[in-house]
PDB file of C-alpha atoms in Angstrom:
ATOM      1  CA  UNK A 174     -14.800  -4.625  -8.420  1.00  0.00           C
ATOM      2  CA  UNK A 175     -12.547  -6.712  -6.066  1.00  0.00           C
ATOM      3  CA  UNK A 176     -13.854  -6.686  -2.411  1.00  0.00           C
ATOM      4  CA  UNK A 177     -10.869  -8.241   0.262  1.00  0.00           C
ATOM      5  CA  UNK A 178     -11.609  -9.081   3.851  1.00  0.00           C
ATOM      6  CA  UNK A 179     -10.099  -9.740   6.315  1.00  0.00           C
ATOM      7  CA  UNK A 180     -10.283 -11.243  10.023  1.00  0.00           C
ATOM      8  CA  UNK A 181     -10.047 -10.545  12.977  1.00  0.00           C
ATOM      9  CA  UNK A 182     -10.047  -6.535  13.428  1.00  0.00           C
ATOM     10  CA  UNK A 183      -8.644  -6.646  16.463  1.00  0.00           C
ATOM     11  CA  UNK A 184      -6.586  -9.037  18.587  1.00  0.00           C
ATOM     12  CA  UNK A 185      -4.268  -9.302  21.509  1.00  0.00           C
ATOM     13  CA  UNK A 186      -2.442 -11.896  21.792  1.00  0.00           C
ATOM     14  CA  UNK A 187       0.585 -12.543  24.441  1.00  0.00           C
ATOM     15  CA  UNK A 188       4.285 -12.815  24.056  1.00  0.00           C
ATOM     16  CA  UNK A 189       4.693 -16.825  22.588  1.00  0.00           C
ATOM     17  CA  UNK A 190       1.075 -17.491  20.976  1.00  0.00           C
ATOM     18  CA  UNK A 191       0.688 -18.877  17.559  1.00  0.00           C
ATOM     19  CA  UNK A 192      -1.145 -16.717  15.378  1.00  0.00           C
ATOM     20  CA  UNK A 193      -3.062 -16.850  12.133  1.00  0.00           C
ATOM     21  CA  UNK A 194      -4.684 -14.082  10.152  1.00  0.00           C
ATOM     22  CA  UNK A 195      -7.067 -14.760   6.788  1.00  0.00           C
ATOM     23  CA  UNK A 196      -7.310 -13.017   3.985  1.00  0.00           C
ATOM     24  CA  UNK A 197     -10.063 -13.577   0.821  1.00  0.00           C
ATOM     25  CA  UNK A 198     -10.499 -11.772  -1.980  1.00  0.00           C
ATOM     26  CA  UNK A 199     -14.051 -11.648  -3.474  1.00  0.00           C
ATOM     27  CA  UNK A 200     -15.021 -10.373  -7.071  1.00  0.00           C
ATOM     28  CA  UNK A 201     -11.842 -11.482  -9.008  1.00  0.00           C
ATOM     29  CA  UNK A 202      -9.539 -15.054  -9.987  1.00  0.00           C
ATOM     30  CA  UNK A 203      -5.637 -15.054 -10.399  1.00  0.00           C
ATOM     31  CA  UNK A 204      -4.850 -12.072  -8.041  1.00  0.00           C
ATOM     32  CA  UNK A 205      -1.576 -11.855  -7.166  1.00  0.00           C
ATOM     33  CA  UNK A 206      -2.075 -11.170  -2.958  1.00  0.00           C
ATOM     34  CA  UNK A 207       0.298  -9.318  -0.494  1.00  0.00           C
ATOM     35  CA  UNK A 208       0.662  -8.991   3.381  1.00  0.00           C
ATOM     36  CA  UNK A 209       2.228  -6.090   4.609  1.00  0.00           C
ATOM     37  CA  UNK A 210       2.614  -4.310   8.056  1.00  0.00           C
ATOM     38  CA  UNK A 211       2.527  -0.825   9.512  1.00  0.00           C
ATOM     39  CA  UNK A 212       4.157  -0.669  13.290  1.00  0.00           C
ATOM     40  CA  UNK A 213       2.838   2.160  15.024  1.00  0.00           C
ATOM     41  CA  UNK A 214       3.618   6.040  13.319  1.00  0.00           C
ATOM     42  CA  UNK A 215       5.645   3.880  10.865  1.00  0.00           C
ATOM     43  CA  UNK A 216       5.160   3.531   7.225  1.00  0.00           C
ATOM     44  CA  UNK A 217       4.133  -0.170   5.529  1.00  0.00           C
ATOM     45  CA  UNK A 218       6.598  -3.328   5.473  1.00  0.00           C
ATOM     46  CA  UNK A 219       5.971  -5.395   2.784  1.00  0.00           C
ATOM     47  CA  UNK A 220       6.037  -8.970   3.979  1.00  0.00           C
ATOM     48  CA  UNK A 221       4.971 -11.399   1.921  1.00  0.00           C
ATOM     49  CA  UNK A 222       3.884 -11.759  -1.740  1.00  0.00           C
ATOM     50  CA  UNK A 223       2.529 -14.607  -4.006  1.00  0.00           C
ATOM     51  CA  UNK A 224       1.862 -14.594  -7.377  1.00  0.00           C
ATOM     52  CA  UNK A 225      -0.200 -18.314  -7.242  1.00  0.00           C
ATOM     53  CA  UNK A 226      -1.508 -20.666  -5.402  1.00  0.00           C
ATOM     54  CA  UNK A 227       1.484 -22.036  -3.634  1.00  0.00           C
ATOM     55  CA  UNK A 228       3.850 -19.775  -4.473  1.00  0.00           C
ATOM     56  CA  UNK A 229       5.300 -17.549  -2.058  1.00  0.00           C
ATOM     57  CA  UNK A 230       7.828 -14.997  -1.755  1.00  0.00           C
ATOM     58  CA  UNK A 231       9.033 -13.185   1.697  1.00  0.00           C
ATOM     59  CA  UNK A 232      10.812  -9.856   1.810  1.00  0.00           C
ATOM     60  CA  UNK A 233      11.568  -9.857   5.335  1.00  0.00           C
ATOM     61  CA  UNK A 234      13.688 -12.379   7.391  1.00  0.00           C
ATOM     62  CA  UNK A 235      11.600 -13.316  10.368  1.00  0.00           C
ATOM     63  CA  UNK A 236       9.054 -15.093  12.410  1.00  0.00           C
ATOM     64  CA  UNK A 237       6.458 -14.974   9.961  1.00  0.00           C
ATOM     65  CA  UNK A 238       5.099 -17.140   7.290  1.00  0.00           C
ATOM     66  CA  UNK A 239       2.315 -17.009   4.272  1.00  0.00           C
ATOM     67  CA  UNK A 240       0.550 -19.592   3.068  1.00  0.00           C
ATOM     68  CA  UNK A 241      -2.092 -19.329  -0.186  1.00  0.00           C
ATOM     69  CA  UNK A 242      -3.829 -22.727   0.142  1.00  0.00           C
ATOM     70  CA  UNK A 243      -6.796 -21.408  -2.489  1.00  0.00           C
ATOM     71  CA  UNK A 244      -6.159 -18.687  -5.376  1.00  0.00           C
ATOM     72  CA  UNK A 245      -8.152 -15.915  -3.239  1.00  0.00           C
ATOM     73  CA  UNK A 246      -7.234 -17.092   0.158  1.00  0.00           C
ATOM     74  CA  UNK A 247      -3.841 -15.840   2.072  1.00  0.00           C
ATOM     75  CA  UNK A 248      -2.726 -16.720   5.037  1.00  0.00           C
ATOM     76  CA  UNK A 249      -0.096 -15.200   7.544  1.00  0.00           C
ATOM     77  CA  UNK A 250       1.002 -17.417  10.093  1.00  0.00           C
ATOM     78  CA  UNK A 251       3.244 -17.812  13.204  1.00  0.00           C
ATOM     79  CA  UNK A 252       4.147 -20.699  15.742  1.00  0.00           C
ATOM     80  CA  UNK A 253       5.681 -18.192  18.654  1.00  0.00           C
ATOM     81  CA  UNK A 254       4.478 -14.378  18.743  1.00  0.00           C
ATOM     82  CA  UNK A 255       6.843 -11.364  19.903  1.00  0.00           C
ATOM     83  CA  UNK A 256       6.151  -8.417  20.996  1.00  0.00           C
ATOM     84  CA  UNK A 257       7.814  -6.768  18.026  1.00  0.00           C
ATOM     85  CA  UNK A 258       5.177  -8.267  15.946  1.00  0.00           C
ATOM     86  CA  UNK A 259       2.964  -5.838  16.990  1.00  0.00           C
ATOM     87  CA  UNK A 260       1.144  -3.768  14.115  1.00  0.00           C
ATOM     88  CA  UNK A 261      -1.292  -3.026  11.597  1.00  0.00           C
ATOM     89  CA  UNK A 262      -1.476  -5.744   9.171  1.00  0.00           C
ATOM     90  CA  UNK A 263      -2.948  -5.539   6.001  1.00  0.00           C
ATOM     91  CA  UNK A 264      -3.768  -7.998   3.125  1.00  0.00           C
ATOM     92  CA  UNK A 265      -3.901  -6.255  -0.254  1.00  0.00           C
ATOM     93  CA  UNK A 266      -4.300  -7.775  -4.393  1.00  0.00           C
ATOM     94  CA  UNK A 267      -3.631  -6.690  -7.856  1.00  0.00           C
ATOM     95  CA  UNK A 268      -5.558  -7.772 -10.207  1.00  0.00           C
ATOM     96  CA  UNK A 269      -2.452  -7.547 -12.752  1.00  0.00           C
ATOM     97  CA  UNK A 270       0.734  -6.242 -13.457  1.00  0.00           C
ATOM     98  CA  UNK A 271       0.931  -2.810 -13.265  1.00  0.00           C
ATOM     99  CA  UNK A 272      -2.136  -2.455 -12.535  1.00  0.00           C
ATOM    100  CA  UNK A 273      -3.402  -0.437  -8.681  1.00  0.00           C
ATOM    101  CA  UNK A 274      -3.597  -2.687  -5.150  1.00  0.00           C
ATOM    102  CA  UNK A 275      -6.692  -2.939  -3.271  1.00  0.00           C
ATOM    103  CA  UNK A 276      -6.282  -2.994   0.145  1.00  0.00           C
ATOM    104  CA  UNK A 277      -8.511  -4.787   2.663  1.00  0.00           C
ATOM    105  CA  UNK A 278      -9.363  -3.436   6.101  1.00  0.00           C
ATOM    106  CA  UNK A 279      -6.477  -4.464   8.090  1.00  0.00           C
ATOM    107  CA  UNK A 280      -5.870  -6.454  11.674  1.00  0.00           C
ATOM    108  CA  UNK A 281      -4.439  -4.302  14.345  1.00  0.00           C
ATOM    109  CA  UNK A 282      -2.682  -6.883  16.632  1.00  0.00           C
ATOM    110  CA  UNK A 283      -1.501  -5.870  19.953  1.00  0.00           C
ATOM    111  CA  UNK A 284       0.778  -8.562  21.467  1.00  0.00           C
ATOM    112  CA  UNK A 285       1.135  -8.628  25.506  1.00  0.00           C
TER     113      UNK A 285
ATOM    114  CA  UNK B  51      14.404  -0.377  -5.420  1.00  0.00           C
ATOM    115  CA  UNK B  52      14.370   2.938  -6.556  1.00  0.00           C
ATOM    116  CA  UNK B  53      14.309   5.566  -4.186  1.00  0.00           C
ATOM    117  CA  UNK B  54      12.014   8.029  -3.375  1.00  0.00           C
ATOM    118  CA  UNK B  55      12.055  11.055  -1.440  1.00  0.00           C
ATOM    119  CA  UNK B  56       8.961  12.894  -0.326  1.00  0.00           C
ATOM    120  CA  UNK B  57       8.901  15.724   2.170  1.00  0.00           C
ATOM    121  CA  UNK B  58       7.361  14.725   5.716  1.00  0.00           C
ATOM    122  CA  UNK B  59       4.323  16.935   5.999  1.00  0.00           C
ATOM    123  CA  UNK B  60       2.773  19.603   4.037  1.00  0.00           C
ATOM    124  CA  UNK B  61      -0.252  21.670   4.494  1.00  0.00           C
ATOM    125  CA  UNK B  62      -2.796  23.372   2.692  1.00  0.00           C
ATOM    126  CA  UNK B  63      -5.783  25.248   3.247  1.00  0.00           C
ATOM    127  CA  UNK B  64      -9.320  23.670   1.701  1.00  0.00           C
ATOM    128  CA  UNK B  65     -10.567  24.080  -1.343  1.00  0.00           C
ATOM    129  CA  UNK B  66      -7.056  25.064  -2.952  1.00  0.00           C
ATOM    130  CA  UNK B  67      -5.035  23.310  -5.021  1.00  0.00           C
ATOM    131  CA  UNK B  68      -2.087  20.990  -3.298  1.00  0.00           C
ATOM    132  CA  UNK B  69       1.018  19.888  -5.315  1.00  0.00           C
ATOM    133  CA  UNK B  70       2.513  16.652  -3.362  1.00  0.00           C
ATOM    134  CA  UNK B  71       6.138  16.563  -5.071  1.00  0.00           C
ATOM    135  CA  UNK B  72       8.225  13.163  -5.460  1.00  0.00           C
ATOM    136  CA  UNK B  73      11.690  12.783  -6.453  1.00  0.00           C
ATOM    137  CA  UNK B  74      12.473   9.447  -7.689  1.00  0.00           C
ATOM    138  CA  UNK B  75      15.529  10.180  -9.162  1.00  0.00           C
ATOM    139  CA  UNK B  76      17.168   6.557  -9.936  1.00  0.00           C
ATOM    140  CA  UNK B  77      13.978   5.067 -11.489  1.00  0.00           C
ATOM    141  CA  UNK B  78      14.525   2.932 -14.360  1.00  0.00           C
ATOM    142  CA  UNK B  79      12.812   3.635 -17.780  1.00  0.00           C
ATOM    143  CA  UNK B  80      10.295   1.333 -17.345  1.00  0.00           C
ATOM    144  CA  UNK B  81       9.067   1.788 -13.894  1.00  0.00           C
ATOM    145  CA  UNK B  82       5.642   3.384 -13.223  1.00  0.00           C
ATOM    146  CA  UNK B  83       4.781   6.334 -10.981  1.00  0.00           C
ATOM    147  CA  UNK B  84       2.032   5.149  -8.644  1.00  0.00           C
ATOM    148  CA  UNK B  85       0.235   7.096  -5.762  1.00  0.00           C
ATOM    149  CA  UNK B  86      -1.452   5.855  -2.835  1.00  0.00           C
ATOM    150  CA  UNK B  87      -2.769   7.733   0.279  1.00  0.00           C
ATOM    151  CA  UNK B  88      -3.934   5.963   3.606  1.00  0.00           C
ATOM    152  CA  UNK B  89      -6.336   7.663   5.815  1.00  0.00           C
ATOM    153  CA  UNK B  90      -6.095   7.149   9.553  1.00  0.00           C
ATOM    154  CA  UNK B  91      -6.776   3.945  10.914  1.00  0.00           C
ATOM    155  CA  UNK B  92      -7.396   3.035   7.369  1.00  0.00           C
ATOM    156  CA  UNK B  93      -5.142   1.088   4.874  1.00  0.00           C
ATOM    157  CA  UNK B  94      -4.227   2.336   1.715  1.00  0.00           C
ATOM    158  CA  UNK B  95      -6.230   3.560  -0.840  1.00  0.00           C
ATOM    159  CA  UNK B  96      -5.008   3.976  -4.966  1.00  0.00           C
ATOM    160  CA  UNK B  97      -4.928   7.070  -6.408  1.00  0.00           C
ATOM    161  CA  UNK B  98      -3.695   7.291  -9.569  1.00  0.00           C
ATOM    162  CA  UNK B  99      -0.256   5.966 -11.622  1.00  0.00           C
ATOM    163  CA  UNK B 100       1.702   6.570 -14.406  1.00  0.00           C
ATOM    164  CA  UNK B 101       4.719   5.987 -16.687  1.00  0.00           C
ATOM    165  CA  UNK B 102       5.493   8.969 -18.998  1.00  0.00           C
ATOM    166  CA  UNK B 103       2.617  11.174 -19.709  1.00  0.00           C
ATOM    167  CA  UNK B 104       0.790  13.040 -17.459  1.00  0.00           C
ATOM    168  CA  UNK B 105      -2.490  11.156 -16.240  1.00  0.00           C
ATOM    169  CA  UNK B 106      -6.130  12.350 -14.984  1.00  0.00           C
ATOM    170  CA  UNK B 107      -8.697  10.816 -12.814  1.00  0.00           C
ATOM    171  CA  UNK B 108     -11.462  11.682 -10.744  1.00  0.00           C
ATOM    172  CA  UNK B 109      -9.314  11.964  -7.726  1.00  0.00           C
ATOM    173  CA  UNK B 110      -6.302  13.750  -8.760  1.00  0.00           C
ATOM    174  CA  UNK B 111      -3.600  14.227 -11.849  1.00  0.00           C
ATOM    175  CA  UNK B 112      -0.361  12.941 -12.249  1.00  0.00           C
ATOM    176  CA  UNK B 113       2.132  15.206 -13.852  1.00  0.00           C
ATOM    177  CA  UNK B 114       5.557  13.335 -14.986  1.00  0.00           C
ATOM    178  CA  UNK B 115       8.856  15.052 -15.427  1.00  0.00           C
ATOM    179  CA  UNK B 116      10.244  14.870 -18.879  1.00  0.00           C
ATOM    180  CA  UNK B 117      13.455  13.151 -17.279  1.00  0.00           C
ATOM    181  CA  UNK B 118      10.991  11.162 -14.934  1.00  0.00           C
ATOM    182  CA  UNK B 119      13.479  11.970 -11.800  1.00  0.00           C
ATOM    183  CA  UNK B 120      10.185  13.658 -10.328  1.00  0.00           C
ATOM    184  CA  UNK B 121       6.658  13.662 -10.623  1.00  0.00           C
ATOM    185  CA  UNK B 122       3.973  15.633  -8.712  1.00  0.00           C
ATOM    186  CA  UNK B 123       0.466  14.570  -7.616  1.00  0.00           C
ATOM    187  CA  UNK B 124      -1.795  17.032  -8.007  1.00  0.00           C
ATOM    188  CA  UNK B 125      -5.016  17.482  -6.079  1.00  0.00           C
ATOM    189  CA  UNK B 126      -7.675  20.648  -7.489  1.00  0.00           C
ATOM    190  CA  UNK B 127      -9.276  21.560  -4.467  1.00  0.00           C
ATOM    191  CA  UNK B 128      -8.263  19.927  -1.344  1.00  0.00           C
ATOM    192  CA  UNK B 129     -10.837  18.761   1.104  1.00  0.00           C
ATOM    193  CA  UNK B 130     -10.908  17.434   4.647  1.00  0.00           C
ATOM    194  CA  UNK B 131     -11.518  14.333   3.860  1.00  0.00           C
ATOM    195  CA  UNK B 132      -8.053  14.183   1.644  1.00  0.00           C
ATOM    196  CA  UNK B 133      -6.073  14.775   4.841  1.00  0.00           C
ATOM    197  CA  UNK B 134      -3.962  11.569   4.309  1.00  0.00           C
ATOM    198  CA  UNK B 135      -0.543  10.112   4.164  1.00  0.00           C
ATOM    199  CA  UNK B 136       0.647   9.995   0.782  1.00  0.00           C
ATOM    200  CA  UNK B 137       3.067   7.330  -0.890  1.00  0.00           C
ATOM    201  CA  UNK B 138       4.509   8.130  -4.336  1.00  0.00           C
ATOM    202  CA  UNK B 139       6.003   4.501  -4.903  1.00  0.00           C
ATOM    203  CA  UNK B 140       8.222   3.551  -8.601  1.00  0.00           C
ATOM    204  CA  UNK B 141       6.829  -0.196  -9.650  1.00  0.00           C
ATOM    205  CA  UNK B 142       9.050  -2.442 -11.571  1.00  0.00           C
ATOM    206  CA  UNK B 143       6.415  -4.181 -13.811  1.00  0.00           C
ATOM    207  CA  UNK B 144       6.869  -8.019 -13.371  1.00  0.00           C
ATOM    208  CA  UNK B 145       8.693  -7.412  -9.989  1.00  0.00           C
ATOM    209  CA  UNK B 146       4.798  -7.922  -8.176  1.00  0.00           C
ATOM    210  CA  UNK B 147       6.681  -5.627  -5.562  1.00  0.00           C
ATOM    211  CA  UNK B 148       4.987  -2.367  -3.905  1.00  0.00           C
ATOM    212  CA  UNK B 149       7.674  -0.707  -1.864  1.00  0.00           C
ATOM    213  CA  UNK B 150       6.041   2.100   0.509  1.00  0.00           C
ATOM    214  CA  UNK B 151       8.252   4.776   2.174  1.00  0.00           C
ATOM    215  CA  UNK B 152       7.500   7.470   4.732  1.00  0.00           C
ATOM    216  CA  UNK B 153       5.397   9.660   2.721  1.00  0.00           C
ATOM    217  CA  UNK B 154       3.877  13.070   2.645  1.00  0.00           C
ATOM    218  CA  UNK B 155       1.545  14.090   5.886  1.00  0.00           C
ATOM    219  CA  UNK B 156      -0.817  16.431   4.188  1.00  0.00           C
ATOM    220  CA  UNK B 157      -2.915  18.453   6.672  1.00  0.00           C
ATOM    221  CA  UNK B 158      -5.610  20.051   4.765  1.00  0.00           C
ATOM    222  CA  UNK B 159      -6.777  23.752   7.287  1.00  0.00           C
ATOM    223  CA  UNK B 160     -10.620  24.421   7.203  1.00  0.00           C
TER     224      UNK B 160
END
């Protein structure tokens, strides 16, 4: 079975910091990989998506940005914080189509 | 997308059966049924999916409308630990898309 992690648990961060958040997926090849975020009492966003290496797609207009550099490696990016980007943020894979997601254990980022 | 609606909470005492209804009324004939539930502080976890016949697992069953406009998960005997939100979300194979609404709150009484 397909183990993700991800890093760090927690983080605060203020109001205009970059941030990056990694996610690898261990025990599989070709998973298609997905960041999503849950604000607080809210259900999950689905942000990003990619089906390769290199391939990306984005579901919501914003400050954000993915990057899969490696097939089990995704990345979610940004060059200025805001405090709306506050949240749970989780990294989850498929191993097909349409087949369950496996989640990993999320980032909860707090930012100041 | 198709829609879904779910109600907002529900509650059940333990060790009954709970019936977690779905209405997905403007799914497509090709989408499948899946069911997730997150725990608190926890992301989501899969529970079971399918696309026209009613399904079994360990955790739960799936039973599927005969007009697949609704579908109802189906836990035996409800524990603590399956206090949870639970998603019912309709996946468009080759769409790679997962589209989570509000969900169902189930409290689950001792």
């Amino acid at each position: 079975s397909q183990t993700i992690h991800q890093w760090p648990a927690t983080l605060v961060q203020p109001v205009g910091s970059p941030l990056s958040l990694e996610c690898t997926v261990e025990g599989t090849s070709n998973p298609n990989l997905y960041w999503y975020r849950q604000a607080a009492g809210r259900g999950l966003q689905l942000l990003f998506y990619s089906v390769g290496i290199g391939q990306i797609s984005s579901e919501v207009p914003q400050n954000l940005s993915a990057s899969r550099p490696q097939d089990r490696q995704f990345i979610l990016s940004s060059k200025k914080l805001l405090l709306s980007d506050s949240g749970f943020y989780l990294c989850a894979s498929t191993l097909g189509d349409p087949y369950e997601q496996y989640f990993g254990p999320g980032t909860r980022l707090t930012v100041t | 997308d198709a829609k879904t609606t779910q109600p907002n909470s529900m509650e059940s005492n333990e060790e009954e059966p709970v019936h977690l209804p779905c209405n997905h009324s403007t799914i497509s004939g090709t989408d499948y049924i899946h069911w997730y539930r997150q725990l608190p502080s926890q992301g989501p976890e899969y529970v079971i999916h399918g696309l026209t016949s009613n399904v079994n697992n360990r955790m739960a069953s799936l039973a599927i409308a005969e007009d697949r406009k609704s579908s109802t998960l189906i836990l035996h005997r409800a524990t603590l630990r399956d206090a949870a939100v639970y998603y019912c979300i309709p996946y468009t194979s080759g769409t790679y898309k997962y589209i989570f609404g509000t969900g169902t709150r189930l409290k689950v009484l001792a």
